[in-house]
Amino acid sequence: MATETNIHYDFAAIEKKWRTKWLTEKTFKVTEDASLPKYYLLEMFPYPSGKIHMGHVRNYTIGDVVARYKRMMGFHVMHPMGWDAFGLPAENAAIKNNTQPAKWTFENIDYMRTQLQRMGFSYDWDRELATCRPEYYRWEQLFFIKMYEKGLVYRKETKVNWCETCQTVLANEQVIEGTCWRCDQEVRDRKMHGWFFKITDYTEELLAECDTLTGWPEKVLTMQKNWIGRSEGLEVEFPVENSTDTLKIFTTRPDTIFGVTFMSLAPEHPLVEKLTQGTDHEHKVKAFVSRIITEKQKQATDQEPEKEGIFTGCYCTNPFNGERMPIYVANFVLMEYGTGAVMAVPAHDQRDFEFARKYTIPVKVVITPSETTLVPEDMTEAYCEPGILTESGQFTNLASEVAKKSIIDHAEALGYGNRQVNFRLHDWGISRQRYWGSPIPMVHCKTCGIQPVPIEELPVTLPDQVTIDQTGKSPLHTMESFYRTTCPSCGGDARRETDTMDTFVESSWYFARYCCPDFTDGPLKKEAVDYWLPVDQYIGGVEHAILHLLYSRFFTKVLRDLGYLTISEPFTNLLTQGMVIKDGKKMSKSKGNVVDPNDLINKYGADTVRLFSLFAAPPDKDLEWNHQGVEGAFRFLTRFFRFVITNLETIRLAPGVQDTDLDDQGRALHRKVHQTIRKVSTDIETRFHFNTAISAVMELSNMLHSMAGEESGEKVSPMVIREAVEAMIRLLSPMTPHICEELWQMIGHSTDLFRTKWPNFDLEAAAEEEITVVVQVNGKVRSRLQVAPDTNEDELKPLALDDERIEKFLEGKTVRKIIVVPNKLINIVAS
């Protein structure tokens, strides 16, 4: 007879067997079926960088557990996978290895696909797509043209973040402390023409519908709202002294406008150079501006620099009271928010207060608390709360909230200001000066101007064979065979647009294309997208909480307005998983602390790797790498496998559980089985707390071993052993599918495990026969009682008072009060 210690858990053979079966039989392929409830599960697709890492493993394992669980719950689950395949790394690799970006990308896709398949993820591989294929980006080019026709695309000259090393424009978020997020080289300002998506047409809707996303983490919604940045207030112009120019400002505090004592301009404000040109202040201001711009680029986005400024030598006039005030350039004013000019009210804004004290600028109080007088010379900080207006002309003695509306009305009536709603969000610049991206489908004609490529000529494809020199400059700019074309309007010579699209464009609609990846009559098949969308559960890193999610929401609304979709939001529920941490740092190649999943799979198997990544931490928290944890997961699976094989005949022959036939040990194990089913079901369904779900199964396993293992004495009933083993196999199957399918088959089942229903728990069977109630005296634990569940208050009180240990603590005291918390504790108050 086999013993547990000499049974070999051959994970490699088991995993290969089931992986091959799933791939060969296309087990997880689905099509639309209106008779079944659908569930669209999606993880953010990977960039094909060469190898999957533990961050991928964790992300995709979390998703796969949910997908497998939902199938067992009766849902028709779509779980696709593809590749976010355009991007800079492919060009860098092409330069380094003297190869083509496409070749490098597709070789990586092939390798990473094999890695993902080794993990046993339940993908419908027939839906696989790669965004760098013309059959994908042709539709993206169609969207571009449709958006252009609708006025949602335009081209303009703008100042951009330019990385000379990467030879491309960077978004503000891609500039880290003044350097490029990819190459770490210095980023400089540069003026150039580029294409923009008019996302600002959707700001109100993007903001308002944040409140409908009840399945998203609150922190992500807050980040989205802050990025959109809606504010209401007054826009007003301050005339510049001895000039026809005015300084337009926007303020959310018009009630403080009589307290303005100076004006602050952003270093990048276009009037800075004009106001100082040819004056004694020109060189000092220019040097200050240059230094501040450089320092701004090097600062982290959450870093607050010391407040600095410089006087321009110029003045402007407050139109409300005619007061003359100096104009400063200040390092804390942002050109990208509002107008780049800020009215400074030191008495009622802390930032302005600190600046005024530093540069000895007057402080003028115009709002006071209802029963207090503020003396400017005595103030140690700004008063920023609401109050009563003072020294504010006709608005004096008004409450500040009332004054806001009155002052705006006054400004509108006199024609130097108006009520305004401002947003932090700016239009999305999508032009990139790189080769490996989707070509922008526009042509430049000297006669007709800019023209869209005729739709019947799409896609505009990238040339296959290109040479990218060491500078990384796009070959498209000088590749005559690509850029020479004819004007679709006049037929004359024209130049094709050589910029390519930001790779965020591809990832802003891929979830919709997964619904119909092989559809050739248009970008989206109506029946498919209407059935599958929106995505029911989206999973990815919190680092994508702003841009990717915001752009996807924008694109969904655009596609709705273009008639391709009927939904307004792409993702019903969102889970942002934590990072994988090793040696106190995020696991990454650059930090030299990467653990290769392949090495772990070879040594322990994919099921072990999956189990560890789920057990080590809740999905929304960072996972601290722990090799002992991997070994612990392997030991658990090995022990379970050996137990089942050792007791195989007992399990196969055992009948179904009859509660009346169980002894005390059998009932205890039977109860634990149903408690575990309840716990695991709740943890997966409501919280995605796989770590506590696995812990519950491990507790059941320990109990099973203690009652039925080789070292146990009297054996528990075979029918409850079978019940416990079957429950464990089914509960673990979404997490460790290979070993569970194998054991399910070995104990005598002919139907694949993933096709069986998720186990139900019996509330009566799960109920404890006894519970522990803590007994306190004056708030301190003094004893514990074992009682039946839901024992009532009248029964509990005498039990507590008669307890021997409690009697000692009450000796010589009078019981004043007894507080009962049902099924938990009794607190006896005595003195």
PDB file of N, CA and C in Angstrom, residues 614-670:
ATOM      1  N   LEU A 614      -1.328  34.364  -4.901  1.00  0.00           N
ATOM      2  CA  LEU A 614      -2.648  34.669  -4.352  1.00  0.00           C
ATOM      3  C   LEU A 614      -2.648  34.701  -2.827  1.00  0.00           C
ATOM      4  N   PHE A 615      -1.802  33.853  -2.217  1.00  0.00           N
ATOM      5  CA  PHE A 615      -1.819  33.674  -0.767  1.00  0.00           C
ATOM      6  C   PHE A 615      -0.996  34.726  -0.026  1.00  0.00           C
ATOM      7  N   ALA A 616       0.003  35.286  -0.693  1.00  0.00           N
ATOM      8  CA  ALA A 616       0.967  36.142  -0.004  1.00  0.00           C
ATOM      9  C   ALA A 616       0.390  37.470   0.466  1.00  0.00           C
ATOM     10  N   ALA A 617      -0.668  37.970  -0.195  1.00  0.00           N
ATOM     11  CA  ALA A 617      -1.244  39.275   0.184  1.00  0.00           C
ATOM     12  C   ALA A 617      -2.593  39.440  -0.496  1.00  0.00           C
ATOM     13  N   PRO A 618      -3.489  40.278   0.057  1.00  0.00           N
ATOM     14  CA  PRO A 618      -4.724  40.619  -0.662  1.00  0.00           C
ATOM     15  C   PRO A 618      -4.364  41.270  -1.995  1.00  0.00           C
ATOM     16  N   PRO A 619      -5.204  41.122  -3.018  1.00  0.00           N
ATOM     17  CA  PRO A 619      -4.818  41.577  -4.358  1.00  0.00           C
ATOM     18  C   PRO A 619      -4.571  43.070  -4.480  1.00  0.00           C
ATOM     19  N   ASP A 620      -5.227  43.878  -3.643  1.00  0.00           N
ATOM     20  CA  ASP A 620      -5.051  45.322  -3.764  1.00  0.00           C
ATOM     21  C   ASP A 620      -3.873  45.844  -2.951  1.00  0.00           C
ATOM     22  N   LYS A 621      -3.165  44.950  -2.255  1.00  0.00           N
ATOM     23  CA  LYS A 621      -1.988  45.341  -1.476  1.00  0.00           C
ATOM     24  C   LYS A 621      -0.712  44.876  -2.166  1.00  0.00           C
ATOM     25  N   ASP A 622       0.412  45.510  -1.830  1.00  0.00           N
ATOM     26  CA  ASP A 622       1.693  45.073  -2.376  1.00  0.00           C
ATOM     27  C   ASP A 622       2.033  43.678  -1.856  1.00  0.00           C
ATOM     28  N   LEU A 623       2.626  42.880  -2.733  1.00  0.00           N
ATOM     29  CA  LEU A 623       3.035  41.527  -2.375  1.00  0.00           C
ATOM     30  C   LEU A 623       4.533  41.534  -2.101  1.00  0.00           C
ATOM     31  N   GLU A 624       4.925  41.179  -0.892  1.00  0.00           N
ATOM     32  CA  GLU A 624       6.343  41.118  -0.528  1.00  0.00           C
ATOM     33  C   GLU A 624       6.872  39.748  -0.914  1.00  0.00           C
ATOM     34  N   TRP A 625       7.877  39.746  -1.802  1.00  0.00           N
ATOM     35  CA  TRP A 625       8.432  38.481  -2.269  1.00  0.00           C
ATOM     36  C   TRP A 625       9.044  37.701  -1.109  1.00  0.00           C
ATOM     37  N   ASN A 626       8.740  36.392  -1.047  1.00  0.00           N
ATOM     38  CA  ASN A 626       9.227  35.541   0.020  1.00  0.00           C
ATOM     39  C   ASN A 626       9.409  34.139  -0.534  1.00  0.00           C
ATOM     40  N   HIS A 627      10.654  33.725  -0.715  1.00  0.00           N
ATOM     41  CA  HIS A 627      10.906  32.413  -1.314  1.00  0.00           C
ATOM     42  C   HIS A 627      10.368  31.288  -0.434  1.00  0.00           C
ATOM     43  N   GLN A 628      10.422  31.491   0.896  1.00  0.00           N
ATOM     44  CA  GLN A 628       9.883  30.474   1.797  1.00  0.00           C
ATOM     45  C   GLN A 628       8.387  30.304   1.567  1.00  0.00           C
ATOM     46  N   GLY A 629       7.731  31.397   1.154  1.00  0.00           N
ATOM     47  CA  GLY A 629       6.306  31.321   0.858  1.00  0.00           C
ATOM     48  C   GLY A 629       6.024  30.434  -0.342  1.00  0.00           C
ATOM     49  N   VAL A 630       6.894  30.491  -1.348  1.00  0.00           N
ATOM     50  CA  VAL A 630       6.746  29.624  -2.521  1.00  0.00           C
ATOM     51  C   VAL A 630       6.913  28.164  -2.107  1.00  0.00           C
ATOM     52  N   GLU A 631       7.929  27.898  -1.297  1.00  0.00           N
ATOM     53  CA  GLU A 631       8.156  26.521  -0.844  1.00  0.00           C
ATOM     54  C   GLU A 631       6.994  26.030   0.017  1.00  0.00           C
ATOM     55  N   GLY A 632       6.429  26.947   0.821  1.00  0.00           N
ATOM     56  CA  GLY A 632       5.276  26.578   1.638  1.00  0.00           C
ATOM     57  C   GLY A 632       4.068  26.210   0.792  1.00  0.00           C
ATOM     58  N   ALA A 633       3.844  26.964  -0.283  1.00  0.00           N
ATOM     59  CA  ALA A 633       2.739  26.657  -1.193  1.00  0.00           C
ATOM     60  C   ALA A 633       2.952  25.302  -1.861  1.00  0.00           C
ATOM     61  N   PHE A 634       4.194  25.009  -2.224  1.00  0.00           N
ATOM     62  CA  PHE A 634       4.512  23.722  -2.856  1.00  0.00           C
ATOM     63  C   PHE A 634       4.281  22.572  -1.872  1.00  0.00           C
ATOM     64  N   ARG A 635       4.708  22.762  -0.623  1.00  0.00           N
ATOM     65  CA  ARG A 635       4.512  21.706   0.381  1.00  0.00           C
ATOM     66  C   ARG A 635       3.030  21.430   0.614  1.00  0.00           C
ATOM     67  N   PHE A 636       2.228  22.477   0.624  1.00  0.00           N
ATOM     68  CA  PHE A 636       0.792  22.302   0.825  1.00  0.00           C
ATOM     69  C   PHE A 636       0.172  21.476  -0.297  1.00  0.00           C
ATOM     70  N   LEU A 637       0.494  21.820  -1.554  1.00  0.00           N
ATOM     71  CA  LEU A 637      -0.080  21.082  -2.680  1.00  0.00           C
ATOM     72  C   LEU A 637       0.424  19.642  -2.697  1.00  0.00           C
ATOM     73  N   THR A 638       1.710  19.461  -2.381  1.00  0.00           N
ATOM     74  CA  THR A 638       2.276  18.114  -2.352  1.00  0.00           C
ATOM     75  C   THR A 638       1.589  17.262  -1.290  1.00  0.00           C
ATOM     76  N   ARG A 639       1.391  17.846  -0.116  1.00  0.00           N
ATOM     77  CA  ARG A 639       0.740  17.128   0.981  1.00  0.00           C
ATOM     78  C   ARG A 639      -0.686  16.748   0.621  1.00  0.00           C
ATOM     79  N   PHE A 640      -1.408  17.655  -0.004  1.00  0.00           N
ATOM     80  CA  PHE A 640      -2.782  17.382  -0.401  1.00  0.00           C
ATOM     81  C   PHE A 640      -2.825  16.282  -1.461  1.00  0.00           C
ATOM     82  N   PHE A 641      -1.942  16.381  -2.443  1.00  0.00           N
ATOM     83  CA  PHE A 641      -1.879  15.371  -3.508  1.00  0.00           C
ATOM     84  C   PHE A 641      -1.613  13.988  -2.912  1.00  0.00           C
ATOM     85  N   ARG A 642      -0.641  13.926  -2.018  1.00  0.00           N
ATOM     86  CA  ARG A 642      -0.288  12.638  -1.406  1.00  0.00           C
ATOM     87  C   ARG A 642      -1.434  12.080  -0.575  1.00  0.00           C
ATOM     88  N   PHE A 643      -2.144  12.956   0.138  1.00  0.00           N
ATOM     89  CA  PHE A 643      -3.259  12.490   0.948  1.00  0.00           C
ATOM     90  C   PHE A 643      -4.335  11.856   0.068  1.00  0.00           C
ATOM     91  N   VAL A 644      -4.669  12.497  -1.023  1.00  0.00           N
ATOM     92  CA  VAL A 644      -5.729  11.973  -1.906  1.00  0.00           C
ATOM     93  C   VAL A 644      -5.310  10.641  -2.490  1.00  0.00           C
ATOM     94  N   ILE A 645      -4.070  10.539  -2.960  1.00  0.00           N
ATOM     95  CA  ILE A 645      -3.617   9.288  -3.578  1.00  0.00           C
ATOM     96  C   ILE A 645      -3.589   8.176  -2.541  1.00  0.00           C
ATOM     97  N   THR A 646      -3.133   8.493  -1.329  1.00  0.00           N
ATOM     98  CA  THR A 646      -3.082   7.491  -0.263  1.00  0.00           C
ATOM     99  C   THR A 646      -4.475   6.966   0.067  1.00  0.00           C
ATOM    100  N   ASN A 647      -5.477   7.829   0.032  1.00  0.00           N
ATOM    101  CA  ASN A 647      -6.840   7.457   0.415  1.00  0.00           C
ATOM    102  C   ASN A 647      -7.757   7.292  -0.792  1.00  0.00           C
ATOM    103  N   LEU A 648      -7.147   7.040  -1.950  1.00  0.00           N
ATOM    104  CA  LEU A 648      -7.903   7.032  -3.198  1.00  0.00           C
ATOM    105  C   LEU A 648      -9.046   6.026  -3.188  1.00  0.00           C
ATOM    106  N   GLU A 649      -8.760   4.791  -2.743  1.00  0.00           N
ATOM    107  CA  GLU A 649      -9.795   3.754  -2.758  1.00  0.00           C
ATOM    108  C   GLU A 649     -10.933   4.114  -1.801  1.00  0.00           C
ATOM    109  N   THR A 650     -10.581   4.625  -0.624  1.00  0.00           N
ATOM    110  CA  THR A 650     -11.595   5.031   0.354  1.00  0.00           C
ATOM    111  C   THR A 650     -12.502   6.108  -0.222  1.00  0.00           C
ATOM    112  N   ILE A 651     -11.891   7.078  -0.900  1.00  0.00           N
ATOM    113  CA  ILE A 651     -12.655   8.207  -1.445  1.00  0.00           C
ATOM    114  C   ILE A 651     -13.562   7.750  -2.578  1.00  0.00           C
ATOM    115  N   ARG A 652     -13.020   6.891  -3.458  1.00  0.00           N
ATOM    116  CA  ARG A 652     -13.809   6.440  -4.607  1.00  0.00           C
ATOM    117  C   ARG A 652     -15.044   5.639  -4.188  1.00  0.00           C
ATOM    118  N   LEU A 653     -14.896   4.804  -3.157  1.00  0.00           N
ATOM    119  CA  LEU A 653     -15.951   3.886  -2.774  1.00  0.00           C
ATOM    120  C   LEU A 653     -16.942   4.487  -1.785  1.00  0.00           C
ATOM    121  N   ALA A 654     -16.597   5.638  -1.210  1.00  0.00           N
ATOM    122  CA  ALA A 654     -17.435   6.209  -0.161  1.00  0.00           C
ATOM    123  C   ALA A 654     -18.753   6.721  -0.721  1.00  0.00           C
ATOM    124  N   PRO A 655     -19.859   6.518   0.023  1.00  0.00           N
ATOM    125  CA  PRO A 655     -21.157   7.061  -0.409  1.00  0.00           C
ATOM    126  C   PRO A 655     -21.255   8.542  -0.063  1.00  0.00           C
ATOM    127  N   GLY A 656     -22.347   9.155  -0.470  1.00  0.00           N
ATOM    128  CA  GLY A 656     -22.580  10.542  -0.117  1.00  0.00           C
ATOM    129  C   GLY A 656     -22.860  10.694   1.364  1.00  0.00           C
ATOM    130  N   VAL A 657     -22.656  11.902   1.879  1.00  0.00           N
ATOM    131  CA  VAL A 657     -22.787  12.151   3.314  1.00  0.00           C
ATOM    132  C   VAL A 657     -24.250  12.087   3.752  1.00  0.00           C
ATOM    133  N   GLN A 658     -24.487  11.325   4.830  1.00  0.00           N
ATOM    134  CA  GLN A 658     -25.773  11.318   5.527  1.00  0.00           C
ATOM    135  C   GLN A 658     -25.507  11.817   6.940  1.00  0.00           C
ATOM    136  N   ASP A 659     -25.977  12.998   7.254  1.00  0.00           N
ATOM    137  CA  ASP A 659     -25.637  13.640   8.536  1.00  0.00           C
ATOM    138  C   ASP A 659     -26.014  12.772   9.733  1.00  0.00           C
ATOM    139  N   THR A 660     -27.085  12.020   9.576  1.00  0.00           N
ATOM    140  CA  THR A 660     -27.551  11.204  10.706  1.00  0.00           C
ATOM    141  C   THR A 660     -26.612  10.051  11.005  1.00  0.00           C
ATOM    142  N   ASP A 661     -25.770   9.700  10.034  1.00  0.00           N
ATOM    143  CA  ASP A 661     -24.864   8.563  10.208  1.00  0.00           C
ATOM    144  C   ASP A 661     -23.506   8.968  10.756  1.00  0.00           C
ATOM    145  N   LEU A 662     -23.306  10.241  11.084  1.00  0.00           N
ATOM    146  CA  LEU A 662     -21.984  10.728  11.479  1.00  0.00           C
ATOM    147  C   LEU A 662     -21.829  10.729  12.990  1.00  0.00           C
ATOM    148  N   ASP A 663     -20.628  10.369  13.427  1.00  0.00           N
ATOM    149  CA  ASP A 663     -20.298  10.498  14.842  1.00  0.00           C
ATOM    150  C   ASP A 663     -19.833  11.930  15.100  1.00  0.00           C
ATOM    151  N   ASP A 664     -19.379  12.209  16.319  1.00  0.00           N
ATOM    152  CA  ASP A 664     -18.988  13.579  16.672  1.00  0.00           C
ATOM    153  C   ASP A 664     -17.856  14.092  15.785  1.00  0.00           C
ATOM    154  N   GLN A 665     -16.842  13.218  15.525  1.00  0.00           N
ATOM    155  CA  GLN A 665     -15.725  13.632  14.672  1.00  0.00           C
ATOM    156  C   GLN A 665     -16.209  13.912  13.249  1.00  0.00           C
ATOM    157  N   GLY A 666     -17.058  13.035  12.752  1.00  0.00           N
ATOM    158  CA  GLY A 666     -17.582  13.198  11.402  1.00  0.00           C
ATOM    159  C   GLY A 666     -18.392  14.474  11.259  1.00  0.00           C
ATOM    160  N   ARG A 667     -19.239  14.762  12.295  1.00  0.00           N
ATOM    161  CA  ARG A 667     -20.033  15.986  12.236  1.00  0.00           C
ATOM    162  C   ARG A 667     -19.145  17.235  12.284  1.00  0.00           C
ATOM    163  N   ALA A 668     -18.071  17.164  13.065  1.00  0.00           N
ATOM    164  CA  ALA A 668     -17.153  18.307  13.169  1.00  0.00           C
ATOM    165  C   ALA A 668     -16.482  18.584  11.823  1.00  0.00           C
ATOM    166  N   LEU A 669     -16.057  17.510  11.126  1.00  0.00           N
ATOM    167  CA  LEU A 669     -15.426  17.696   9.820  1.00  0.00           C
ATOM    168  C   LEU A 669     -16.460  18.136   8.788  1.00  0.00           C
ATOM    169  N   HIS A 670     -17.640  17.540   8.863  1.00  0.00           N
ATOM    170  CA  HIS A 670     -18.737  17.928   7.960  1.00  0.00           C
ATOM    171  C   HIS A 670     -19.059  19.412   8.132  1.00  0.00           C
TER     172      HIS A 670
END
